[in-house]
Short mmCIF file of C-alpha atoms in Angstrom, two decimals:
data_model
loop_
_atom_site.label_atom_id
_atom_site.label_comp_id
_atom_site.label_asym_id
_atom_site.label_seq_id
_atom_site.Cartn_x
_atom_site.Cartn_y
_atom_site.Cartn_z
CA UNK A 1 13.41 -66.15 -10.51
CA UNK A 2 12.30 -62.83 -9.66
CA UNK A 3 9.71 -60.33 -10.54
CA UNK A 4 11.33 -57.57 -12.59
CA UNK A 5 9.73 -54.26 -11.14
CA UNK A 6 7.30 -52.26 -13.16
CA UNK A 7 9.64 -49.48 -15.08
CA UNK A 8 9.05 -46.09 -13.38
CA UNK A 9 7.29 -42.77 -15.04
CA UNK A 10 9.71 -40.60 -16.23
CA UNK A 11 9.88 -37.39 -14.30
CA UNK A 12 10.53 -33.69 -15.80
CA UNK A 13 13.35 -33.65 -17.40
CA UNK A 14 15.98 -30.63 -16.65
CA UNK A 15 15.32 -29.97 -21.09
CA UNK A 16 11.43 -30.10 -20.56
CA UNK A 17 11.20 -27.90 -17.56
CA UNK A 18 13.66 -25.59 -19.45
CA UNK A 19 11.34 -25.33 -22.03
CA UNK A 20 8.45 -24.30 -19.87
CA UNK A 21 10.04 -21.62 -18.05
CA UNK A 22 11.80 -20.36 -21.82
CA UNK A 23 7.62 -20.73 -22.77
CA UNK A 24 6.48 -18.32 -20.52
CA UNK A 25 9.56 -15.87 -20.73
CA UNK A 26 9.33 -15.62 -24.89
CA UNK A 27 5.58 -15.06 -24.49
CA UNK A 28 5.48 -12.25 -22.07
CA UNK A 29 8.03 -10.70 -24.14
CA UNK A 30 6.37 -11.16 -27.35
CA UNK A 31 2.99 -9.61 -25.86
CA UNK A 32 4.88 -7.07 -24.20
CA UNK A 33 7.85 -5.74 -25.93
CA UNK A 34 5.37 -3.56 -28.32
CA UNK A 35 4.51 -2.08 -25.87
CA UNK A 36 7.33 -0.43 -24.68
CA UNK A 37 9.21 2.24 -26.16
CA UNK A 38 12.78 3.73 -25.69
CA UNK A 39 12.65 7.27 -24.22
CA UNK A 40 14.65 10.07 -24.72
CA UNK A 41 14.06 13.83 -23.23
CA UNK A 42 15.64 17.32 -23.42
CA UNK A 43 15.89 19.10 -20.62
CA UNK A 44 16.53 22.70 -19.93
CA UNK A 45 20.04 23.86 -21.22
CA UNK A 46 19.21 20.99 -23.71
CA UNK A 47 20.40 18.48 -21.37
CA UNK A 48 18.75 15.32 -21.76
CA UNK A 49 17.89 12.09 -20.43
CA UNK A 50 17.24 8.19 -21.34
CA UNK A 51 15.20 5.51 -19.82
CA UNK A 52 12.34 3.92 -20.76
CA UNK A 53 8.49 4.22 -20.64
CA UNK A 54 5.43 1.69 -20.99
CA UNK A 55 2.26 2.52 -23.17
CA UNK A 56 -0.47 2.48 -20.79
CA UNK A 57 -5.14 2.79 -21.30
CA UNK A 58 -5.28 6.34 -21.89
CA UNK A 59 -5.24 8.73 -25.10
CA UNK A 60 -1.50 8.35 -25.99
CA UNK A 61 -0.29 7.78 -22.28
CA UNK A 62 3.34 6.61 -21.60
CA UNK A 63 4.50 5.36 -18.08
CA UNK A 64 7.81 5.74 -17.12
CA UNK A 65 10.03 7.63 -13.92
CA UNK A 66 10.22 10.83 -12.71
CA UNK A 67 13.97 10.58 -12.83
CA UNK A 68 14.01 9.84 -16.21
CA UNK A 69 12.01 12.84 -17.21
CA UNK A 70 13.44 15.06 -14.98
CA UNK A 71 13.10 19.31 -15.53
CA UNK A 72 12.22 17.63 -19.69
CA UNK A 73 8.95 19.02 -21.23
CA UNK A 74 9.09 16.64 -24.41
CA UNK A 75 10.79 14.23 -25.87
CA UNK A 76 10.32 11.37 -28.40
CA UNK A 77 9.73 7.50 -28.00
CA UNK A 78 10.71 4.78 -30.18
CA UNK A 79 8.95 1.51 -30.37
CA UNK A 80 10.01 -1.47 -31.17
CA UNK A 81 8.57 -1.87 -34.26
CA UNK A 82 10.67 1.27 -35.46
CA UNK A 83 7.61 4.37 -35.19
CA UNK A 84 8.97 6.73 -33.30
CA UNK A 85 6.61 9.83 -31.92
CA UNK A 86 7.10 13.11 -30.44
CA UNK A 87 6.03 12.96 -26.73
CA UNK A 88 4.97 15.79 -24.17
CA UNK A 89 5.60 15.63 -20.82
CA UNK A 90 2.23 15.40 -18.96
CA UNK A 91 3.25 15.95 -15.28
CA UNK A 92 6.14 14.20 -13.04
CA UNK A 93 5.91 13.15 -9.30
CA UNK A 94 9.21 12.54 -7.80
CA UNK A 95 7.93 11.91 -4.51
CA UNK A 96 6.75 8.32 -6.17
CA UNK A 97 9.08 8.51 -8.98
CA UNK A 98 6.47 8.21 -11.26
CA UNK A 99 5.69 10.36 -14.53
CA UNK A 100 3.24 10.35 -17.60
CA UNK A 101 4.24 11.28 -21.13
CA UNK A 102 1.35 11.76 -24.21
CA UNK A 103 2.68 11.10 -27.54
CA UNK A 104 1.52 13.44 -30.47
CA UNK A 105 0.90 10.93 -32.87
CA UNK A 106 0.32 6.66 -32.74
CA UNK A 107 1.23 4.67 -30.42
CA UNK A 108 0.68 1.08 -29.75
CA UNK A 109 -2.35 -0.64 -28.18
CA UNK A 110 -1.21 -0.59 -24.12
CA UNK A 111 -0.33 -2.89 -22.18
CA UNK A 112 -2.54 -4.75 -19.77
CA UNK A 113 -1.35 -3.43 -16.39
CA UNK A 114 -2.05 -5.66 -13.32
CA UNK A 115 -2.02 -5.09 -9.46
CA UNK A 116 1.38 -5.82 -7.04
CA UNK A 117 -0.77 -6.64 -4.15
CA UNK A 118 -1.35 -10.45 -5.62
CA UNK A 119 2.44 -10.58 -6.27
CA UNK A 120 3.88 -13.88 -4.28
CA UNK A 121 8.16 -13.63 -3.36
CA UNK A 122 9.84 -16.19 -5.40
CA UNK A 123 6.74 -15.89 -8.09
CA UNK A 124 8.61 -15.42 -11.95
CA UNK A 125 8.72 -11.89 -13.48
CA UNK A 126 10.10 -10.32 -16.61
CA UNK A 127 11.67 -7.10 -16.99
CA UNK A 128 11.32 -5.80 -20.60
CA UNK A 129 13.35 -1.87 -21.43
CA UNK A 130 16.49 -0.53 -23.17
CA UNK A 131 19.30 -0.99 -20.93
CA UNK A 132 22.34 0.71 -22.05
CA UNK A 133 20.36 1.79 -25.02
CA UNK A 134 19.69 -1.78 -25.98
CA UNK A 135 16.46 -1.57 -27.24
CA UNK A 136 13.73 -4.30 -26.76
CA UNK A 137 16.07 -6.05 -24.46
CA UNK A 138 14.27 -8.62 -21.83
CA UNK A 139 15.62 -9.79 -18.63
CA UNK A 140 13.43 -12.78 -16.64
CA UNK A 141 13.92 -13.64 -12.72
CA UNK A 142 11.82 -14.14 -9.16
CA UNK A 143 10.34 -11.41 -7.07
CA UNK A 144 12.91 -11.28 -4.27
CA UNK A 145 11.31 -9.61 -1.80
CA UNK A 146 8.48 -7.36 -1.48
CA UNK A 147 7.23 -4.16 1.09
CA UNK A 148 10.57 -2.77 0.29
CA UNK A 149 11.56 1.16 0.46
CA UNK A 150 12.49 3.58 -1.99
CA UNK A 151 13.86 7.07 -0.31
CA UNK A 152 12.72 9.41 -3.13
CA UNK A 153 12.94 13.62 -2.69
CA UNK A 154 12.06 16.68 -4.12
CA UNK A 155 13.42 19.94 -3.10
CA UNK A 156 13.52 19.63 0.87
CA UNK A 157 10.63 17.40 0.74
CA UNK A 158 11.69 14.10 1.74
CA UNK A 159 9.28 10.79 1.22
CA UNK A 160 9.75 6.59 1.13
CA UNK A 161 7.55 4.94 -1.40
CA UNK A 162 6.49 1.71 0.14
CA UNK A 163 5.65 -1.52 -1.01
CA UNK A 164 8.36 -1.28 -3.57
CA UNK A 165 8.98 -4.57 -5.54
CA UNK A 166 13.20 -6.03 -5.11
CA UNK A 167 14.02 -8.19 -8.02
CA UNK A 168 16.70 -10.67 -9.37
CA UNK A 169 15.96 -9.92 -12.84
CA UNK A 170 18.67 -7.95 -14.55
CA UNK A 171 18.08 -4.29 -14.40
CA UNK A 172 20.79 -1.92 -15.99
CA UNK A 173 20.71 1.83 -17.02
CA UNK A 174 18.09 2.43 -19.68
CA UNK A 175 15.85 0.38 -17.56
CA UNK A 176 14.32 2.51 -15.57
CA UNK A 177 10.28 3.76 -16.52
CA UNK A 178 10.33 -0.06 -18.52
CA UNK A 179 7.76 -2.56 -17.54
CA UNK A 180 7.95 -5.40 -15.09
CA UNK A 181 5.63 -7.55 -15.74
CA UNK A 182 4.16 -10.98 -14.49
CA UNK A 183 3.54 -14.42 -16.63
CA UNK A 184 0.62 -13.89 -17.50
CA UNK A 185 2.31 -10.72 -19.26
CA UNK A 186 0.40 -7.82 -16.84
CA UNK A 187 2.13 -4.98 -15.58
CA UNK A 188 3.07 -5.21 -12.00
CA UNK A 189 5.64 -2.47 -11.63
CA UNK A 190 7.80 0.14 -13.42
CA UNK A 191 11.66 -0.68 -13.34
CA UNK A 192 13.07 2.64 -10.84
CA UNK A 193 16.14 1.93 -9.35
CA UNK A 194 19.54 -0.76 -9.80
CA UNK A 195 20.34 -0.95 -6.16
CA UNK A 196 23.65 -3.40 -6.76
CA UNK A 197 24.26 -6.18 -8.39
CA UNK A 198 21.52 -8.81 -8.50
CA UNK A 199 19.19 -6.61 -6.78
CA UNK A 200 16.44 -4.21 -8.59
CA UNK A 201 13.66 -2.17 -7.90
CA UNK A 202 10.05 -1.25 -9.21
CA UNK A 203 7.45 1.06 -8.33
CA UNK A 204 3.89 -1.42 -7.89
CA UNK A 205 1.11 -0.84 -9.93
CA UNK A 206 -1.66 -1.02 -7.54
CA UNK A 207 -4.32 1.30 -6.05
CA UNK A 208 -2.01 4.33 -4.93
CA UNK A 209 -0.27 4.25 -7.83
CA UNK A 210 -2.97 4.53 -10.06
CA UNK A 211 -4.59 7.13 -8.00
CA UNK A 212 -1.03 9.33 -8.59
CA UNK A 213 -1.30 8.18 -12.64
CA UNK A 214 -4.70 10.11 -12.97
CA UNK A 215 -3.76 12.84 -11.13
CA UNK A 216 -0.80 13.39 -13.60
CA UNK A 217 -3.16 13.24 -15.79
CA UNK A 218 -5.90 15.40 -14.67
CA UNK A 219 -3.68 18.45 -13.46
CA UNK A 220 -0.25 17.47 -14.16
CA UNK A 221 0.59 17.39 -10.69
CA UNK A 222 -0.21 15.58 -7.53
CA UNK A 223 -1.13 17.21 -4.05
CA UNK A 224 -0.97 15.95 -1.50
CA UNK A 225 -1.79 16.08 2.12
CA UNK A 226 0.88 16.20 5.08
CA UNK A 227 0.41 15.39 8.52
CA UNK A 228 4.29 15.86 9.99
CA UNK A 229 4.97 12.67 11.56
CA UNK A 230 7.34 9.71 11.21
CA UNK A 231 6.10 6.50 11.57
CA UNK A 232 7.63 2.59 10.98
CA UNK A 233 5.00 -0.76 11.03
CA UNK A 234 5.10 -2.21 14.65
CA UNK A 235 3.53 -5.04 16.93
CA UNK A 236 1.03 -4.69 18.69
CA UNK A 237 0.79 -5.41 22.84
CA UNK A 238 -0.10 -9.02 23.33
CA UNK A 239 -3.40 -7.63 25.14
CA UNK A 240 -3.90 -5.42 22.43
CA UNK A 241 -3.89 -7.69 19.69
CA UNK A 242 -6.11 -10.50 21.13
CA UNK A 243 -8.96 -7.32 22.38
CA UNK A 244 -8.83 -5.45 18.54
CA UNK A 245 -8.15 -8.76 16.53
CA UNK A 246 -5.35 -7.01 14.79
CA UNK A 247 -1.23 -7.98 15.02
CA UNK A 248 0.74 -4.54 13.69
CA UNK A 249 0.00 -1.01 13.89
CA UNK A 250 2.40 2.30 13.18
CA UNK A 251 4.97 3.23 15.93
CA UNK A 252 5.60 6.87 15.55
CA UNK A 253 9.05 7.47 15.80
CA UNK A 254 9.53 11.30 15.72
CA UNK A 255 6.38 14.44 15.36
CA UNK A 256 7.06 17.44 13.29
CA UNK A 257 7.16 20.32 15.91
CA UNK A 258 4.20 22.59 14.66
CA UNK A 259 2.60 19.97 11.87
CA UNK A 260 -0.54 18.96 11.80
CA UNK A 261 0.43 15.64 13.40
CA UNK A 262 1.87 18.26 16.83
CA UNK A 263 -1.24 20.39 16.86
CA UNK A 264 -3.44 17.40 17.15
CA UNK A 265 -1.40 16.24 19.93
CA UNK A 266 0.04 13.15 18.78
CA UNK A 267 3.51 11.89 20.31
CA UNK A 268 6.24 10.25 19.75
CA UNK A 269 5.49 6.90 21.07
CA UNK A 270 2.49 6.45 20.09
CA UNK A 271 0.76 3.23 18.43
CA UNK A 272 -0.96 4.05 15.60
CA UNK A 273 -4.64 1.50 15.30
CA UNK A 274 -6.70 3.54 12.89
CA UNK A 275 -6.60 6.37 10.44
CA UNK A 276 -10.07 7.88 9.50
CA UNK A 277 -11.72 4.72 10.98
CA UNK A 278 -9.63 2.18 8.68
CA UNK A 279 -6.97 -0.17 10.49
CA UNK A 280 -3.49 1.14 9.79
CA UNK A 281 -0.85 -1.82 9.85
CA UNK A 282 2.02 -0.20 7.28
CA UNK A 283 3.09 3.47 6.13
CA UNK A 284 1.07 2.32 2.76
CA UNK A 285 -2.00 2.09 4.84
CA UNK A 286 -1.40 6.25 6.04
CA UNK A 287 0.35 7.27 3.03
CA UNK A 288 -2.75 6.37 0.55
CA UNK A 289 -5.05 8.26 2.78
CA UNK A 290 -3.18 11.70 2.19
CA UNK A 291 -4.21 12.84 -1.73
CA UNK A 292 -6.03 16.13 -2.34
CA UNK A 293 -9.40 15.28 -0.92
CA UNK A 294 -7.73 14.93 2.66
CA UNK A 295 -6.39 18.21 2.36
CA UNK A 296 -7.99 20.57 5.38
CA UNK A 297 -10.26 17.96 6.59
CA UNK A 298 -10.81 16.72 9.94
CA UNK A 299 -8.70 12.88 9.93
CA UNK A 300 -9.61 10.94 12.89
CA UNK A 301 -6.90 9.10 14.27
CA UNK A 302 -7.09 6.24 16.94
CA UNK A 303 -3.84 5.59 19.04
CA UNK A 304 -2.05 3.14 21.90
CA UNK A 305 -0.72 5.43 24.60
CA UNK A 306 0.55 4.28 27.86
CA UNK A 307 -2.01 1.35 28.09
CA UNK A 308 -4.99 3.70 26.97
CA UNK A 309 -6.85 3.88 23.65
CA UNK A 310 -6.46 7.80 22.73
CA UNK A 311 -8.55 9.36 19.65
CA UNK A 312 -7.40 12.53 18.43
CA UNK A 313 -8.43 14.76 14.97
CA UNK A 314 -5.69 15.78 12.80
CA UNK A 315 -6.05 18.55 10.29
CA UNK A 316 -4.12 17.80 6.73
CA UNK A 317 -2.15 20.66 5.31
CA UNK A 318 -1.26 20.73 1.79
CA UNK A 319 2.39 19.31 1.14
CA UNK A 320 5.22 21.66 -0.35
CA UNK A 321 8.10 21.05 -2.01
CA UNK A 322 11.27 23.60 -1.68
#
């Protein structure tokens, strides 16, 4: 007669793992939904806009998009526990698509914001803003992908926010300035963009962007510096790599005739290594180097040219719109 075998331990079932993933989901959106309001501005003409905007540390501070704001000056938010408050716009930065609002009266506490650069693809985030003027609504799904572009503009000035944050969770109109936000219910990006079906976009919340928050803040505006050149990540030379320990650099693809970038003597062709003595390995790693404070000051920049090490100091100008 045999030996009947020991009866197994029951794995997950499909109804308990359901009901950890539904856990986390209803719990970011508890903590978070109060902390998002519906936005609506008027704009010159009394044109007007809708999207959404997060409440954020600060004395009555709203996050939300540049696009949503647009040419607005005020506004009003609603929250979802029904208050509703008069908002002024603070300053707007379309070259990041990023703007601050300041409500006149209450608001709720803010929301704890958190930083992109520990963001995983495939890690679980939830989208929570007022789609299609559905307020409150909440959308859950994986990072897709992340380092991503966003071509943003204003006047003739042209720019690519980086790092940008691609989605699965469902992102409709209404969405944008609303809060993405990871399980443990922190604020890793603000919803910008619905690029197609399935596929959505958020600004990061990490040091550059909170660098362009407080400037908003401060003087409503941000400056910034400009250098003339266009750049995209690259390898680095075999050789290269195993003498400076590093794997990418910046290619630069094309040199603003007359910039900064020309004058210095910089060429297309050239490898970017190092930007005022840092390692540069992604337009990020340039891009938050070029805020006010850069603005006529000698940058030293290191570069790869035809199998030689070249430094050469650039001079920032101040970039203008038009």
């Amino acid at each position: 007669m045999g030996v009947l075998p020991e009866p197994s331990t029951p794995g997950p079932t499909d109804e308990s793992v359901l009901d950890a993933y539904s856990q986390i989901v209803t719990g970011v959106a508890a903590e978070l939904t109060p902390h998002v309001a519906a936005l609506q501005v008027t704009g010159p003409g009394g044109r007007g806009g809708a999207g959404s905007a997060v409440v954020v540390p600060g004395d009555g501070l709203l996050l939300t998009n540049a696009h949503v704001v647009g040419r607005s000056r005020a506004g009003r938010a609603v929250f979802a526990d029904g208050s509703e408050a008069a908002v002024d716009v603070v300053g707007a930065d379309p070259l990041s698509d990023l703007a601050v609002v300041r409500a006149r009266g209450a608001t709720p506490s803010p929301a704890r914001l958190g930083d992109a650069a520990t963001l995983r693809v495939g890690q679980l985030v939830v989208a929570v803003g007022n789609p299609l003027g559905l307020a409150g609504s909440v959308t859950a799904g994986v990072v897709s992908g992340l380092g991503r572009s966003l071509p943003t503009q204003d006047g003739r000035t042209a720019r690519v926010v980086e790092d940008v944050i691609q989605t699965d969770a469902a992102l409709n109109p209404g969405n944008s300035g609303g809060a993405l936000a990871d399980s443990a219910g922190r604020v890793v990006g603000v919803n910008t963009a619905v690029a197609g079906w399935g596929l959505g976009l958020a600004v990061p919340i990490n040091d550059t962007t909170r660098r362009i928050v407080d400037a908003l803040v401060r003087d409503g505006r941000v400056r910034r510096a400009y250098l003339g050149l266009v750049s995209t990540p690259a390898p680095l030379p075999a050789e290269l790599a195993e003498r400076t320990g590093r794997r990418r650099g910046l290619r630069v693809v094309d040199v603003v005739p007359g910039s900064p970038a020309d004058r210095a003597g910089l060429k297309a062709g050239d490898l970017v290594l190092e930007a005022a003595r840092r390692p540069v390995a992604e337009a990020q790693s340039l891009q938050r180097l070029l805020f006010q404070d850069a603005i006529g000051r000698p940058l030293p920049v290191t570069v790869y040219r035809r199998g030689a090490m070249v430094d050469v100091i650039t001079v920032p100008t101040e970039l203008t719109g038009g």
